[in-house]
PDB file of C-alpha atoms in Angstrom:
ATOM      1  CA  SER A 279      31.458 195.861  31.480  1.00 85.00           C
ATOM      2  CA  LEU A 280      33.953 192.999  31.907  1.00 89.00           C
ATOM      3  CA  ILE A 281      31.855 190.393  30.100  1.00 90.00           C
ATOM      4  CA  HIS A 282      32.443 189.686  26.413  1.00 92.00           C
ATOM      5  CA  LYS A 283      29.709 191.238  24.266  1.00 92.00           C
ATOM      6  CA  GLU A 284      28.802 187.862  22.717  1.00 92.00           C
ATOM      7  CA  ASP A 285      28.117 186.422  26.188  1.00 91.00           C
ATOM      8  CA  LEU A 286      26.470 189.482  27.713  1.00 90.00           C
ATOM      9  CA  THR A 287      22.812 188.879  26.773  1.00 90.00           C
ATOM     10  CA  ASN A 288      22.663 185.333  28.173  1.00 87.00           C
ATOM     11  CA  SER A 289      24.536 186.450  31.304  1.00 87.00           C
ATOM     12  CA  LEU A 290      22.047 189.233  32.005  1.00 88.00           C
ATOM     13  CA  LEU A 291      19.082 186.925  31.441  1.00 87.00           C
ATOM     14  CA  SER A 292      20.529 184.376  33.894  1.00 86.00           C
ATOM     15  CA  PHE A 293      21.153 187.076  36.487  1.00 87.00           C
ATOM     16  CA  GLN A 294      17.677 188.590  36.113  1.00 89.00           C
ATOM     17  CA  GLU A 295      16.043 185.157  36.421  1.00 89.00           C
ATOM     18  CA  VAL A 296      17.932 184.366  39.615  1.00 91.00           C
ATOM     19  CA  TYR A 297      17.379 187.873  41.029  1.00 89.00           C
ATOM     20  CA  SER A 298      13.608 187.576  40.664  1.00 89.00           C
ATOM     21  CA  ILE A 299      13.265 184.211  42.460  1.00 90.00           C
ATOM     22  CA  SER A 300      14.389 183.770  46.059  1.00 89.00           C
ATOM     23  CA  ASN A 301      16.877 180.921  46.707  1.00 90.00           C
ATOM     24  CA  SER A 302      17.150 180.162  42.983  1.00 92.00           C
ATOM     25  CA  SER A 303      20.450 179.499  41.251  1.00 92.00           C
ATOM     26  CA  SER A 304      21.933 179.327  37.759  1.00 91.00           C
ATOM     27  CA  ASN A 305      25.175 178.115  36.190  1.00 91.00           C
ATOM     28  CA  PHE A 306      27.109 180.105  33.621  1.00 90.00           C
ATOM     29  CA  LYS A 307      30.162 180.034  31.365  1.00 91.00           C
ATOM     30  CA  VAL A 308      31.372 183.337  29.925  1.00 92.00           C
ATOM     31  CA  ARG A 309      34.449 185.208  28.734  1.00 92.00           C
ATOM     32  CA  ILE A 310      35.620 187.920  31.103  1.00 92.00           C
ATOM     33  CA  LEU A 311      38.227 190.624  30.534  1.00 92.00           C
ATOM     34  CA  HIS A 312      41.451 190.237  32.504  1.00 93.00           C
ATOM     35  CA  LYS A 313      43.251 193.267  33.913  1.00 91.00           C
ATOM     36  CA  LYS A 314      46.073 192.688  31.398  1.00 91.00           C
ATOM     37  CA  GLY A 315      43.669 192.932  28.471  1.00 91.00           C
ATOM     38  CA  HIS A 316      43.135 189.297  27.450  1.00 92.00           C
ATOM     39  CA  TRP A 317      39.965 187.225  27.732  1.00 93.00           C
ATOM     40  CA  LEU A 318      39.479 184.392  30.227  1.00 93.00           C
ATOM     41  CA  TRP A 319      36.827 181.710  30.140  1.00 93.00           C
ATOM     42  CA  ILE A 320      35.187 181.413  33.544  1.00 92.00           C
ATOM     43  CA  GLU A 321      32.595 178.930  34.767  1.00 93.00           C
ATOM     44  CA  GLY A 322      30.501 179.267  37.883  1.00 91.00           C
ATOM     45  CA  SER A 323      27.134 179.780  39.530  1.00 92.00           C
ATOM     46  CA  ILE A 324      24.819 182.558  40.756  1.00 92.00           C
ATOM     47  CA  VAL A 325      22.710 181.995  43.890  1.00 94.00           C
ATOM     48  CA  ASN A 326      19.977 184.295  45.216  1.00 94.00           C
ATOM     49  CA  LEU A 327      20.484 184.552  48.995  1.00 94.00           C
ATOM     50  CA  LEU A 328      18.841 187.945  49.435  1.00 92.00           C
ATOM     51  CA  ASP A 329      16.310 186.490  51.885  1.00 91.00           C
ATOM     52  CA  ASN A 330      19.008 184.843  53.955  1.00 90.00           C
ATOM     53  CA  HIS A 331      19.390 187.113  57.004  1.00 90.00           C
ATOM     54  CA  ASN A 332      23.038 186.118  57.485  1.00 91.00           C
ATOM     55  CA  ILE A 333      24.026 186.875  53.864  1.00 92.00           C
ATOM     56  CA  GLY A 334      21.452 189.104  52.154  1.00 93.00           C
ATOM     57  CA  ALA A 335      23.148 189.099  48.762  1.00 93.00           C
ATOM     58  CA  ILE A 336      23.396 187.587  45.312  1.00 91.00           C
ATOM     59  CA  VAL A 337      26.379 185.232  45.611  1.00 93.00           C
ATOM     60  CA  VAL A 338      28.515 184.563  42.542  1.00 91.00           C
ATOM     61  CA  SER A 339      31.305 181.964  42.534  1.00 92.00           C
ATOM     62  CA  PHE A 340      33.452 181.048  39.561  1.00 92.00           C
ATOM     63  CA  ARG A 341      36.739 179.509  38.423  1.00 93.00           C
ATOM     64  CA  ASP A 342      39.076 180.005  35.467  1.00 93.00           C
ATOM     65  CA  VAL A 343      38.509 177.243  32.876  1.00 92.00           C
ATOM     66  CA  SER A 344      40.488 178.831  30.021  1.00 89.00           C
ATOM     67  CA  ASP A 345      43.001 175.987  29.783  1.00 88.00           C
ATOM     68  CA  ARG A 346      40.248 173.362  29.700  1.00 87.00           C
ATOM     69  CA  ILE A 347      38.344 175.236  26.990  1.00 85.00           C
ATOM     70  CA  LYS A 348      41.520 175.554  24.930  1.00 84.00           C
ATOM     71  CA  VAL A 349      42.138 171.807  25.157  1.00 80.00           C
ATOM     72  CA  GLU A 350      38.514 171.071  24.229  1.00 79.00           C
ATOM     73  CA  GLU A 351      38.778 173.353  21.177  1.00 78.00           C
ATOM     74  CA  GLU A 352      42.039 171.741  20.088  1.00 75.00           C
ATOM     75  CA  LEU A 353      40.531 168.265  20.473  1.00 72.00           C
ATOM     76  CA  ALA A 354      37.456 169.292  18.491  1.00 72.00           C
ATOM     77  CA  LEU A 355      39.648 170.685  15.705  1.00 70.00           C
ATOM     78  CA  ALA A 356      41.821 167.560  15.673  1.00 68.00           C
ATOM     79  CA  SER A 357      38.696 165.387  15.511  1.00 68.00           C
ATOM     80  CA  LEU A 358      37.346 167.449  12.604  1.00 71.00           C
ATOM     81  CA  ILE A 359      40.630 167.087  10.703  1.00 70.00           C
ATOM     82  CA  VAL A 360      40.800 163.333  11.344  1.00 69.00           C
ATOM     83  CA  ASN A 361      37.208 162.718  10.284  1.00 71.00           C
ATOM     84  CA  SER A 362      37.521 164.831   7.130  1.00 70.00           C
ATOM     85  CA  SER A 363      40.615 162.944   5.956  1.00 80.00           C
ATOM     86  CA  GLU A 364      40.277 160.488   3.055  1.00 87.00           C
ATOM     87  CA  ASP A 365      43.054 158.398   4.604  1.00 91.00           C
ATOM     88  CA  ALA A 366      42.187 155.693   7.111  1.00 93.00           C
ATOM     89  CA  ILE A 367      43.150 156.957  10.575  1.00 93.00           C
ATOM     90  CA  LEU A 368      42.723 154.573  13.480  1.00 94.00           C
ATOM     91  CA  SER A 369      44.300 153.669  16.785  1.00 93.00           C
ATOM     92  CA  LYS A 370      44.774 150.462  18.723  1.00 94.00           C
ATOM     93  CA  THR A 371      45.732 149.455  22.238  1.00 94.00           C
ATOM     94  CA  ASN A 372      48.824 147.488  23.211  1.00 93.00           C
ATOM     95  CA  ASP A 373      46.534 144.431  23.132  1.00 93.00           C
ATOM     96  CA  ASN A 374      45.863 145.080  19.416  1.00 95.00           C
ATOM     97  CA  ILE A 375      42.261 146.184  19.978  1.00 96.00           C
ATOM     98  CA  ILE A 376      40.983 148.932  17.668  1.00 96.00           C
ATOM     99  CA  ASN A 377      39.687 151.870  19.725  1.00 93.00           C
ATOM    100  CA  SER A 378      39.193 154.660  17.167  1.00 93.00           C
ATOM    101  CA  TRP A 379      38.126 154.708  13.525  1.00 94.00           C
ATOM    102  CA  ASN A 380      37.554 157.665  11.194  1.00 93.00           C
ATOM    103  CA  HIS A 381      35.336 158.115   8.130  1.00 92.00           C
ATOM    104  CA  GLY A 382      38.287 157.495   5.822  1.00 93.00           C
ATOM    105  CA  ALA A 383      38.814 154.085   7.414  1.00 94.00           C
ATOM    106  CA  GLU A 384      35.128 153.300   6.980  1.00 94.00           C
ATOM    107  CA  SER A 385      35.320 154.239   3.292  1.00 93.00           C
ATOM    108  CA  ILE A 386      38.492 152.233   2.602  1.00 95.00           C
ATOM    109  CA  PHE A 387      37.722 149.099   4.622  1.00 96.00           C
ATOM    110  CA  GLY A 388      33.910 148.999   4.577  1.00 96.00           C
ATOM    111  CA  TYR A 389      33.466 148.629   8.340  1.00 96.00           C
ATOM    112  CA  SER A 390      31.525 151.209  10.327  1.00 95.00           C
ATOM    113  CA  ALA A 391      33.017 152.429  13.613  1.00 93.00           C
ATOM    114  CA  GLU A 392      30.329 150.500  15.494  1.00 95.00           C
ATOM    115  CA  GLU A 393      31.344 147.269  13.758  1.00 96.00           C
ATOM    116  CA  ILE A 394      35.118 147.533  14.120  1.00 96.00           C
ATOM    117  CA  ILE A 395      35.859 149.300  17.423  1.00 95.00           C
ATOM    118  CA  GLY A 396      36.612 146.628  20.000  1.00 95.00           C
ATOM    119  CA  GLN A 397      37.791 144.159  17.342  1.00 96.00           C
ATOM    120  CA  SER A 398      41.362 142.920  16.849  1.00 96.00           C
ATOM    121  CA  ILE A 399      43.585 144.766  14.381  1.00 96.00           C
ATOM    122  CA  TYR A 400      44.386 141.364  12.874  1.00 97.00           C
ATOM    123  CA  LEU A 401      40.917 141.366  11.327  1.00 96.00           C
ATOM    124  CA  LEU A 402      42.391 143.793   8.766  1.00 97.00           C
ATOM    125  CA  ILE A 403      45.687 141.960   8.192  1.00 97.00           C
ATOM    126  CA  PRO A 404      46.220 139.024   5.813  1.00 96.00           C
ATOM    127  CA  PRO A 405      47.466 135.932   7.697  1.00 95.00           C
ATOM    128  CA  HIS A 406      50.813 135.905   5.895  1.00 95.00           C
ATOM    129  CA  LEU A 407      51.502 139.424   7.256  1.00 96.00           C
ATOM    130  CA  HIS A 408      50.733 138.716  10.920  1.00 96.00           C
ATOM    131  CA  GLU A 409      54.421 138.336  11.707  1.00 95.00           C
ATOM    132  CA  GLU A 410      55.118 141.704  10.076  1.00 95.00           C
ATOM    133  CA  GLU A 411      52.529 143.282  12.395  1.00 94.00           C
ATOM    134  CA  ARG A 412      54.187 141.691  15.427  1.00 93.00           C
ATOM    135  CA  ARG A 413      57.548 143.157  14.396  1.00 93.00           C
ATOM    136  CA  ILE A 414      55.919 146.555  13.984  1.00 92.00           C
ATOM    137  CA  SER A 415      54.377 146.277  17.464  1.00 92.00           C
ATOM    138  CA  ASP A 416      57.829 145.570  18.896  1.00 92.00           C
ATOM    139  CA  LYS A 417      59.167 148.773  17.307  1.00 91.00           C
ATOM    140  CA  ILE A 418      56.233 150.789  18.612  1.00 92.00           C
ATOM    141  CA  SER A 419      56.732 149.416  22.137  1.00 89.00           C
ATOM    142  CA  ASN A 420      60.226 150.952  21.994  1.00 89.00           C
ATOM    143  CA  THR A 421      58.706 154.336  21.003  1.00 88.00           C
ATOM    144  CA  ARG A 422      59.898 153.997  17.408  1.00 89.00           C
ATOM    145  CA  SER A 423      57.699 155.051  14.496  1.00 91.00           C
ATOM    146  CA  VAL A 424      57.168 153.320  11.157  1.00 91.00           C
ATOM    147  CA  LYS A 425      56.800 155.570   8.118  1.00 90.00           C
ATOM    148  CA  TYR A 426      55.480 154.891   4.628  1.00 90.00           C
ATOM    149  CA  LEU A 427      55.560 151.105   4.830  1.00 94.00           C
ATOM    150  CA  GLU A 428      53.923 149.582   1.748  1.00 95.00           C
ATOM    151  CA  THR A 429      51.979 146.482   2.716  1.00 96.00           C
ATOM    152  CA  GLN A 430      48.538 144.893   2.316  1.00 96.00           C
ATOM    153  CA  ARG A 431      45.296 144.852   4.257  1.00 97.00           C
ATOM    154  CA  ILE A 432      41.871 143.157   3.993  1.00 97.00           C
ATOM    155  CA  ARG A 433      38.566 144.923   3.361  1.00 96.00           C
ATOM    156  CA  LYS A 434      35.292 143.774   4.919  1.00 96.00           C
ATOM    157  CA  ASP A 435      34.336 142.075   1.636  1.00 96.00           C
ATOM    158  CA  GLY A 436      37.584 140.059   1.660  1.00 95.00           C
ATOM    159  CA  THR A 437      39.352 142.116  -0.998  1.00 96.00           C
ATOM    160  CA  ILE A 438      43.101 142.501  -0.496  1.00 96.00           C
ATOM    161  CA  ILE A 439      44.254 146.088  -0.985  1.00 96.00           C
ATOM    162  CA  ASP A 440      47.691 147.699  -1.112  1.00 96.00           C
ATOM    163  CA  VAL A 441      48.275 150.421   1.459  1.00 96.00           C
ATOM    164  CA  SER A 442      50.956 152.878   2.506  1.00 95.00           C
ATOM    165  CA  LEU A 443      51.175 152.745   6.284  1.00 93.00           C
ATOM    166  CA  THR A 444      52.534 155.166   8.882  1.00 93.00           C
ATOM    167  CA  ILE A 445      52.440 154.139  12.556  1.00 94.00           C
ATOM    168  CA  SER A 446      53.278 156.208  15.621  1.00 93.00           C
ATOM    169  CA  PRO A 447      53.292 155.310  19.327  1.00 93.00           C
ATOM    170  CA  ILE A 448      50.696 156.851  21.641  1.00 91.00           C
ATOM    171  CA  LEU A 449      52.215 157.881  24.972  1.00 89.00           C
ATOM    172  CA  ASN A 450      50.603 158.682  28.303  1.00 86.00           C
ATOM    173  CA  GLU A 451      51.702 161.449  30.672  1.00 80.00           C
ATOM    174  CA  SER A 452      54.478 159.191  31.993  1.00 84.00           C
ATOM    175  CA  ASN A 453      55.815 158.634  28.445  1.00 86.00           C
ATOM    176  CA  GLN A 454      54.690 155.014  28.514  1.00 90.00           C
ATOM    177  CA  VAL A 455      53.432 153.499  25.256  1.00 92.00           C
ATOM    178  CA  ILE A 456      49.720 152.766  25.637  1.00 91.00           C
ATOM    179  CA  GLY A 457      48.925 152.076  21.997  1.00 93.00           C
ATOM    180  CA  SER A 458      49.582 153.278  18.475  1.00 94.00           C
ATOM    181  CA  SER A 459      47.986 155.400  15.792  1.00 92.00           C
ATOM    182  CA  LYS A 460      47.901 154.248  12.184  1.00 94.00           C
ATOM    183  CA  ILE A 461      47.422 156.259   9.009  1.00 93.00           C
ATOM    184  CA  MET A 462      46.746 154.185   5.902  1.00 94.00           C
ATOM    185  CA  ARG A 463      46.370 155.295   2.302  1.00 93.00           C
ATOM    186  CA  ASP A 464      44.897 152.992  -0.317  1.00 95.00           C
ATOM    187  CA  ILE A 465      47.542 152.708  -3.063  1.00 95.00           C
ATOM    188  CA  THR A 466      45.972 149.762  -4.909  1.00 94.00           C
ATOM    189  CA  SER A 467      45.452 151.750  -8.132  1.00 91.00           C
ATOM    190  CA  ARG A 468      49.000 153.066  -8.046  1.00 90.00           C
ATOM    191  CA  LYS A 469      50.476 149.606  -7.488  1.00 88.00           C
ATOM    192  CA  LYS A 470      48.384 148.232 -10.345  1.00 87.00           C
ATOM    193  CA  LEU A 471      49.699 150.902 -12.703  1.00 87.00           C
ATOM    194  CA  GLU A 472      53.277 150.220 -11.558  1.00 84.00           C
ATOM    195  CA  ASN A 473      52.857 146.510 -12.194  1.00 82.00           C
ATOM    196  CA  GLU A 474      51.403 147.117 -15.653  1.00 82.00           C
ATOM    197  CA  ARG A 475      54.243 149.506 -16.484  1.00 81.00           C
ATOM    198  CA  ASN A 476      56.828 146.966 -15.333  1.00 80.00           C
ATOM    199  CA  LYS A 477      55.250 144.301 -17.546  1.00 78.00           C
ATOM    200  CA  VAL A 478      55.520 146.627 -20.561  1.00 77.00           C
ATOM    201  CA  ILE A 479      59.170 147.418 -19.736  1.00 74.00           C
ATOM    202  CA  ASP A 480      59.991 143.705 -19.339  1.00 66.00           C
TER     203      ASP A 480
END
């Protein structure tokens, strides 16, 4: 009566299977109703010790994993949002090594995640802008963000594109900077239109 109705069928099947076979066991993860009326996720095991003369029972042990499940759901949602974005979203370590890469980045730059993860961020940066990247890294190391910087990057095919760039530090539990996240939007078409408009005005 305490088990969530969506988890009840599988729970009963696991229990019946263990009950019918001596010394068998099964793991489970279900929602269970708390005394205060809210649902908890619990994870545990069922062991058939009915034939054990010292115990003679079905033994169930479990622990509350609600917080872990909540974090996993939040991470899954965040991953879905990142991968559905048309913007390039990536992260790099303090050593300038790319360690995450979304579908938007693949579309804009032409590199698959398998090709680019583990490579230097400078692979995407024109040589004349390397110093700009070093200045940005210095800001990030001091936990400062960079917002809406208009700059340029290099696609896999060598094409130079204009991008709008936002960079934020990634902190660990001790509030130490361990890398940075970058969101880039391709603004090449917009910059082209602006340049053409300026030529007409001039």
